[in-house]
């Protein structure tokens, strides 16, 4: 069953047999909790097939970057980096390109809108940084693929399926053509697609390899202390063991802002009592930090994405290539 069919089935189940008051809307949070439960069931079935046939390759239409300037056996990321960088002005400013991309994505596939937070400002900014990160590091495709492999593991928390990357690619192509106009050409388009598919192929493989672990961990706040109006030290305990190391970070989601995740450093080494500490500073432009500092208390639920290592070796802060972190 495709992701769109999953969401349609969830909505139909939520509304069937009930008298709907005027202006009734199905609770989005409940709908997407059910969607994630169905995705988890699919993942369990995929894991079973994977264990029974370990030599099989992950399914998906996007199987890797097409042959590029380096020939069919070796992707020459440096050549594509030079080509894309030399003509980047054709699709700049990137913020406008991203606006066109999301317009195309949601117009063609309205069901995808529910996988994103209500406010898209943070998402748009981070997708712009993601494109710049890809371009800046395309000359080292092996390192970039390793990073995207880890990112694919993290993206499971969003309910992202391989088909989502395919529709994202189609929306990107439409946005690139619309932004560049008559100056766009096939050579540039192929370079962008090779870059995107390098990232996507690694992300799909990373997600497939992580099927044995939860896509996210449910947690409860055990302590919430304010140090001034803008800083909170928050302790949480997960319902299942959380396998992290000192120095890693986790993306957090509060039910006050469904689908919105933000990265925070884990401020403690692994503890015997299973609790984790986060030091969260409120920033004026971020609703998630506002919710975690000012509107969260002991007993409240949170979700944690998989533990992540901070990026190294780049002056650009990475954020999710593809359907980026929200």
Short mmCIF file of C-alpha atoms in Angstrom, two decimals:
data_model
loop_
_atom_site.label_atom_id
_atom_site.label_comp_id
_atom_site.label_asym_id
_atom_site.label_seq_id
_atom_site.Cartn_x
_atom_site.Cartn_y
_atom_site.Cartn_z
CA UNK A 1 0.00 0.00 0.00
CA UNK A 2 1.42 3.41 -0.96
CA UNK A 3 1.73 6.25 1.54
CA UNK A 4 -1.16 8.17 -0.06
CA UNK A 5 -3.40 5.10 0.23
CA UNK A 6 -2.38 4.69 3.87
CA UNK A 7 -3.40 8.24 4.73
CA UNK A 8 -6.68 7.94 2.82
CA UNK A 9 -7.52 4.76 4.72
CA UNK A 10 -6.68 6.43 8.03
CA UNK A 11 -8.90 9.44 7.30
CA UNK A 12 -11.79 7.24 6.16
CA UNK A 13 -11.53 5.18 9.34
CA UNK A 14 -11.43 8.30 11.49
CA UNK A 15 -14.58 9.78 9.96
CA UNK A 16 -16.70 6.71 9.15
CA UNK A 17 -19.81 6.12 11.21
CA UNK A 18 -19.61 9.44 13.03
CA UNK A 19 -21.89 12.44 12.82
CA UNK A 20 -19.64 15.27 11.74
CA UNK A 21 -20.40 18.68 13.25
CA UNK A 22 -20.19 21.74 11.07
CA UNK A 23 -16.59 22.70 10.21
CA UNK A 24 -15.41 19.43 11.73
CA UNK A 25 -11.81 18.49 11.06
CA UNK A 26 -10.25 15.14 11.82
CA UNK A 27 -7.65 15.58 14.54
CA UNK A 28 -4.43 15.78 12.59
CA UNK A 29 -2.29 14.46 15.42
CA UNK A 30 -4.45 11.32 15.82
CA UNK A 31 -4.55 10.81 12.06
CA UNK A 32 -0.80 10.85 11.71
CA UNK A 33 -0.28 8.73 14.83
CA UNK A 34 -2.39 6.11 13.09
CA UNK A 35 -0.43 6.65 9.88
CA UNK A 36 2.84 6.07 11.74
CA UNK A 37 1.38 2.91 13.31
CA UNK A 38 0.53 1.57 9.86
CA UNK A 39 3.99 2.52 8.58
CA UNK A 40 5.51 0.67 11.55
CA UNK A 41 3.49 -2.41 10.63
CA UNK A 42 4.79 -2.21 7.08
CA UNK A 43 8.34 -1.82 8.37
CA UNK A 44 7.92 -4.92 10.52
CA UNK A 45 6.85 -6.88 7.45
CA UNK A 46 9.81 -5.52 5.47
CA UNK A 47 12.20 -6.45 8.30
CA UNK A 48 10.83 -10.00 8.31
CA UNK A 49 11.38 -10.28 4.56
CA UNK A 50 14.85 -8.77 4.97
CA UNK A 51 15.80 -11.33 7.61
CA UNK A 52 14.50 -14.20 5.51
CA UNK A 53 16.30 -12.97 2.38
CA UNK A 54 19.33 -10.96 3.59
CA UNK A 55 20.93 -10.76 0.14
CA UNK A 56 18.04 -8.81 -1.36
CA UNK A 57 18.58 -5.15 -2.20
CA UNK A 58 16.18 -2.49 -0.87
CA UNK A 59 13.26 -1.94 -3.19
CA UNK A 60 12.72 1.42 -4.81
CA UNK A 61 12.76 3.15 -8.16
CA UNK A 62 15.60 5.50 -7.25
CA UNK A 63 18.49 3.05 -7.25
CA UNK A 64 21.41 5.46 -7.42
CA UNK A 65 22.85 8.39 -9.31
CA UNK A 66 22.85 7.80 -13.06
CA UNK A 67 26.20 7.52 -14.81
CA UNK A 68 27.89 10.90 -14.76
CA UNK A 69 31.03 12.52 -16.10
CA UNK A 70 33.16 9.93 -14.29
CA UNK A 71 31.63 7.02 -16.18
CA UNK A 72 29.19 4.29 -15.11
CA UNK A 73 31.39 2.85 -12.34
CA UNK A 74 32.42 6.04 -10.58
CA UNK A 75 30.38 9.10 -9.87
CA UNK A 76 32.41 12.28 -10.47
CA UNK A 77 30.85 14.54 -7.88
CA UNK A 78 33.48 17.24 -8.37
CA UNK A 79 32.46 17.72 -12.01
CA UNK A 80 28.80 18.08 -11.07
CA UNK A 81 29.77 20.41 -8.21
CA UNK A 82 31.54 22.74 -10.63
CA UNK A 83 28.68 22.65 -13.12
CA UNK A 84 25.97 23.31 -10.54
CA UNK A 85 27.97 26.01 -8.78
CA UNK A 86 28.81 27.79 -12.03
CA UNK A 87 25.12 28.09 -12.94
CA UNK A 88 23.63 28.39 -9.45
CA UNK A 89 22.62 31.98 -10.20
CA UNK A 90 20.00 30.65 -12.64
CA UNK A 91 17.94 29.22 -9.77
CA UNK A 92 18.82 31.81 -7.13
CA UNK A 93 17.68 32.94 -4.68
CA UNK A 94 17.31 29.38 -3.41
CA UNK A 95 14.51 30.45 -1.11
CA UNK A 96 12.38 31.24 -4.13
CA UNK A 97 13.29 27.91 -5.74
CA UNK A 98 12.17 26.12 -2.58
CA UNK A 99 8.87 28.05 -2.57
CA UNK A 100 8.23 26.81 -6.12
CA UNK A 101 9.24 23.28 -5.11
CA UNK A 102 6.78 23.06 -2.23
CA UNK A 103 4.02 24.69 -4.27
CA UNK A 104 4.45 21.99 -6.91
CA UNK A 105 4.76 19.21 -4.33
CA UNK A 106 1.58 20.08 -2.43
CA UNK A 107 -0.41 20.91 -5.56
CA UNK A 108 0.35 17.50 -7.10
CA UNK A 109 0.19 15.55 -3.84
CA UNK A 110 -1.95 17.39 -1.25
CA UNK A 111 -1.80 14.48 1.19
CA UNK A 112 1.89 15.23 1.79
CA UNK A 113 1.08 18.55 3.44
CA UNK A 114 0.06 16.73 6.59
CA UNK A 115 3.55 15.26 6.99
CA UNK A 116 4.91 18.78 7.51
CA UNK A 117 4.35 21.22 10.39
CA UNK A 118 1.81 24.03 10.09
CA UNK A 119 4.55 26.65 9.78
CA UNK A 120 6.95 25.91 6.91
CA UNK A 121 9.41 28.74 7.67
CA UNK A 122 11.91 26.54 9.56
CA UNK A 123 11.58 23.78 6.97
CA UNK A 124 12.23 26.11 4.04
CA UNK A 125 15.32 27.61 5.67
CA UNK A 126 16.78 24.21 6.45
CA UNK A 127 16.10 22.81 3.01
CA UNK A 128 18.01 25.75 1.56
CA UNK A 129 20.93 24.90 3.86
CA UNK A 130 20.58 21.26 2.81
CA UNK A 131 21.01 22.11 -0.88
CA UNK A 132 24.05 24.24 -0.07
CA UNK A 133 25.50 21.42 2.03
CA UNK A 134 25.06 18.95 -0.83
CA UNK A 135 26.68 21.30 -3.32
CA UNK A 136 29.55 22.22 -0.98
CA UNK A 137 30.39 18.55 -0.33
CA UNK A 138 29.68 16.99 -3.71
CA UNK A 139 33.40 16.65 -4.43
CA UNK A 140 33.57 13.99 -1.69
CA UNK A 141 30.62 11.74 -2.61
CA UNK A 142 31.64 8.85 -0.34
CA UNK A 143 31.59 11.05 2.77
CA UNK A 144 28.38 12.70 1.61
CA UNK A 145 26.72 9.32 1.05
CA UNK A 146 27.79 8.19 4.54
CA UNK A 147 26.18 11.29 6.05
CA UNK A 148 22.96 10.77 4.04
CA UNK A 149 22.90 7.11 5.09
CA UNK A 150 22.70 8.25 8.72
CA UNK A 151 20.13 10.85 7.76
CA UNK A 152 17.90 8.23 6.16
CA UNK A 153 17.81 6.40 9.47
CA UNK A 154 16.70 9.61 11.16
CA UNK A 155 14.02 10.31 8.53
CA UNK A 156 12.06 7.22 9.53
CA UNK A 157 10.61 9.28 12.39
CA UNK A 158 8.80 11.44 9.80
CA UNK A 159 7.02 8.53 8.11
CA UNK A 160 8.99 9.13 4.90
CA UNK A 161 8.69 6.35 2.30
CA UNK A 162 10.77 5.81 -0.87
CA UNK A 163 7.89 7.07 -3.02
CA UNK A 164 8.10 10.43 -1.26
CA UNK A 165 11.60 10.96 -2.62
CA UNK A 166 10.32 10.25 -6.12
CA UNK A 167 7.61 12.90 -5.95
CA UNK A 168 10.10 15.29 -4.33
CA UNK A 169 12.40 14.79 -7.31
CA UNK A 170 9.59 15.56 -9.76
CA UNK A 171 8.71 18.73 -7.83
CA UNK A 172 12.36 19.81 -7.78
CA UNK A 173 12.66 19.38 -11.54
CA UNK A 174 9.54 21.48 -12.06
CA UNK A 175 10.88 24.18 -9.73
CA UNK A 176 14.33 24.22 -11.39
CA UNK A 177 12.82 24.58 -14.86
CA UNK A 178 10.45 27.30 -13.73
CA UNK A 179 13.13 29.26 -11.90
CA UNK A 180 15.77 29.14 -14.66
CA UNK A 181 13.39 29.60 -17.57
CA UNK A 182 14.82 29.38 -21.07
CA UNK A 183 18.43 29.20 -19.80
CA UNK A 184 17.84 25.77 -18.28
CA UNK A 185 19.20 22.76 -20.14
CA UNK A 186 19.41 18.99 -19.93
CA UNK A 187 23.04 18.92 -18.79
CA UNK A 188 22.27 21.04 -15.73
CA UNK A 189 19.16 19.04 -14.92
CA UNK A 190 21.06 15.76 -15.06
CA UNK A 191 23.73 17.16 -12.72
CA UNK A 192 21.11 18.20 -10.15
CA UNK A 193 19.41 14.80 -10.42
CA UNK A 194 22.68 12.93 -9.94
CA UNK A 195 23.33 15.00 -6.81
CA UNK A 196 19.83 14.39 -5.45
CA UNK A 197 19.89 10.69 -6.23
CA UNK A 198 23.25 10.24 -4.54
CA UNK A 199 21.66 11.59 -1.36
CA UNK A 200 18.36 9.74 -1.77
CA UNK A 201 19.94 6.37 -2.54
CA UNK A 202 22.01 6.59 0.64
CA UNK A 203 18.99 7.74 2.68
CA UNK A 204 16.81 4.86 1.48
CA UNK A 205 19.60 2.39 2.29
CA UNK A 206 20.04 3.96 5.74
CA UNK A 207 16.33 3.65 6.48
CA UNK A 208 16.29 0.04 5.30
CA UNK A 209 19.24 -0.86 7.50
CA UNK A 210 17.53 0.65 10.57
CA UNK A 211 14.31 -1.37 10.34
CA UNK A 212 15.17 -3.26 13.55
CA UNK A 213 15.05 -0.09 15.69
CA UNK A 214 12.12 2.23 16.45
CA UNK A 215 11.68 5.23 14.12
CA UNK A 216 11.39 7.35 17.28
CA UNK A 217 11.29 6.85 21.03
CA UNK A 218 8.35 7.93 23.21
CA UNK A 219 9.46 9.74 26.36
CA UNK A 220 7.99 11.51 29.36
CA UNK A 221 9.32 14.64 31.07
CA UNK A 222 10.56 13.77 34.56
CA UNK A 223 12.00 17.18 35.49
CA UNK A 224 11.66 20.69 34.09
CA UNK A 225 13.62 23.53 35.69
CA UNK A 226 13.80 27.13 34.49
CA UNK A 227 17.00 29.13 34.77
CA UNK A 228 15.73 32.58 33.89
CA UNK A 229 12.93 33.18 31.39
CA UNK A 230 14.65 31.64 28.36
CA UNK A 231 16.52 28.53 29.51
CA UNK A 232 15.08 25.23 30.68
CA UNK A 233 16.92 22.11 31.82
CA UNK A 234 14.68 19.20 30.89
CA UNK A 235 15.06 15.57 31.96
CA UNK A 236 13.17 12.84 30.12
CA UNK A 237 12.90 9.08 30.39
CA UNK A 238 12.18 6.99 27.30
CA UNK A 239 9.78 4.05 27.34
CA UNK A 240 12.48 1.87 25.73
CA UNK A 241 16.26 2.02 26.17
CA UNK A 242 17.76 4.87 24.17
CA UNK A 243 21.16 3.82 22.70
CA UNK A 244 23.17 7.04 22.66
CA UNK A 245 26.74 8.09 23.37
CA UNK A 246 28.09 11.22 25.04
CA UNK A 247 28.37 14.08 22.55
CA UNK A 248 25.42 13.05 20.39
CA UNK A 249 22.21 14.98 19.80
CA UNK A 250 18.55 14.08 19.27
CA UNK A 251 15.65 15.66 17.44
CA UNK A 252 12.71 16.37 19.75
CA UNK A 253 9.02 16.69 19.00
CA UNK A 254 6.33 17.99 21.34
CA UNK A 255 2.65 17.12 20.79
CA UNK A 256 1.96 20.84 21.05
CA UNK A 257 3.48 21.18 17.54
CA UNK A 258 2.92 17.95 15.59
CA UNK A 259 5.38 17.16 12.77
CA UNK A 260 7.84 19.83 13.99
CA UNK A 261 11.20 18.42 15.12
CA UNK A 262 14.22 20.33 16.40
CA UNK A 263 17.77 19.12 17.18
CA UNK A 264 19.11 19.47 20.73
CA UNK A 265 22.39 18.26 22.20
CA UNK A 266 22.13 15.54 24.84
CA UNK A 267 23.72 17.21 27.85
CA UNK A 268 24.73 14.10 29.77
CA UNK A 269 26.54 10.81 29.34
CA UNK A 270 24.40 7.63 29.50
CA UNK A 271 23.00 7.27 33.02
CA UNK A 272 22.06 4.20 35.03
CA UNK A 273 18.54 5.55 35.64
CA UNK A 274 17.90 5.87 31.89
CA UNK A 275 17.21 9.61 32.01
CA UNK A 276 18.46 12.10 29.44
CA UNK A 277 19.12 15.81 29.97
CA UNK A 278 18.53 18.61 27.47
CA UNK A 279 19.38 22.27 28.01
CA UNK A 280 16.92 24.17 25.85
CA UNK A 281 17.21 27.87 25.16
CA UNK A 282 14.20 29.77 23.87
CA UNK A 283 14.80 31.69 20.65
CA UNK A 284 12.37 34.30 19.44
CA UNK A 285 11.89 32.77 16.00
CA UNK A 286 11.32 29.14 17.02
CA UNK A 287 7.93 27.90 18.24
CA UNK A 288 9.37 24.54 19.33
CA UNK A 289 11.85 26.04 21.78
CA UNK A 290 9.05 28.28 23.06
CA UNK A 291 6.84 25.24 23.65
CA UNK A 292 9.60 23.24 25.36
CA UNK A 293 10.72 26.09 27.62
CA UNK A 294 7.43 27.79 28.51
CA UNK A 295 4.64 25.26 27.92
CA UNK A 296 6.09 21.88 28.91
CA UNK A 297 6.09 20.34 32.37
CA UNK A 298 6.64 17.14 34.33
CA UNK A 299 4.57 14.27 32.97
CA UNK A 300 4.27 15.68 29.45
CA UNK A 301 5.06 13.36 26.54
CA UNK A 302 7.83 14.01 24.01
CA UNK A 303 9.28 12.08 21.10
CA UNK A 304 12.98 11.57 20.41
CA UNK A 305 14.44 10.77 17.04
CA UNK A 306 17.43 8.41 16.76
CA UNK A 307 20.67 9.66 18.35
CA UNK A 308 22.94 11.44 15.88
CA UNK A 309 26.60 12.40 15.76
CA UNK A 310 27.28 16.10 15.15
CA UNK A 311 28.61 16.74 11.63
CA UNK A 312 32.34 17.16 11.17
CA UNK A 313 34.60 18.34 8.39
CA UNK A 314 32.31 21.04 7.00
CA UNK A 315 31.76 24.70 7.75
CA UNK A 316 28.13 24.38 6.61
CA UNK A 317 25.63 23.03 9.10
CA UNK A 318 23.93 20.04 7.48
CA UNK A 319 20.22 19.55 7.52
CA UNK A 320 18.19 16.97 5.77
CA UNK A 321 18.79 16.57 2.06
CA UNK A 322 15.58 15.43 0.43
CA UNK A 323 12.44 15.77 2.55
CA UNK A 324 14.38 17.58 5.22
CA UNK A 325 14.12 17.60 8.96
CA UNK A 326 11.20 19.62 10.07
#
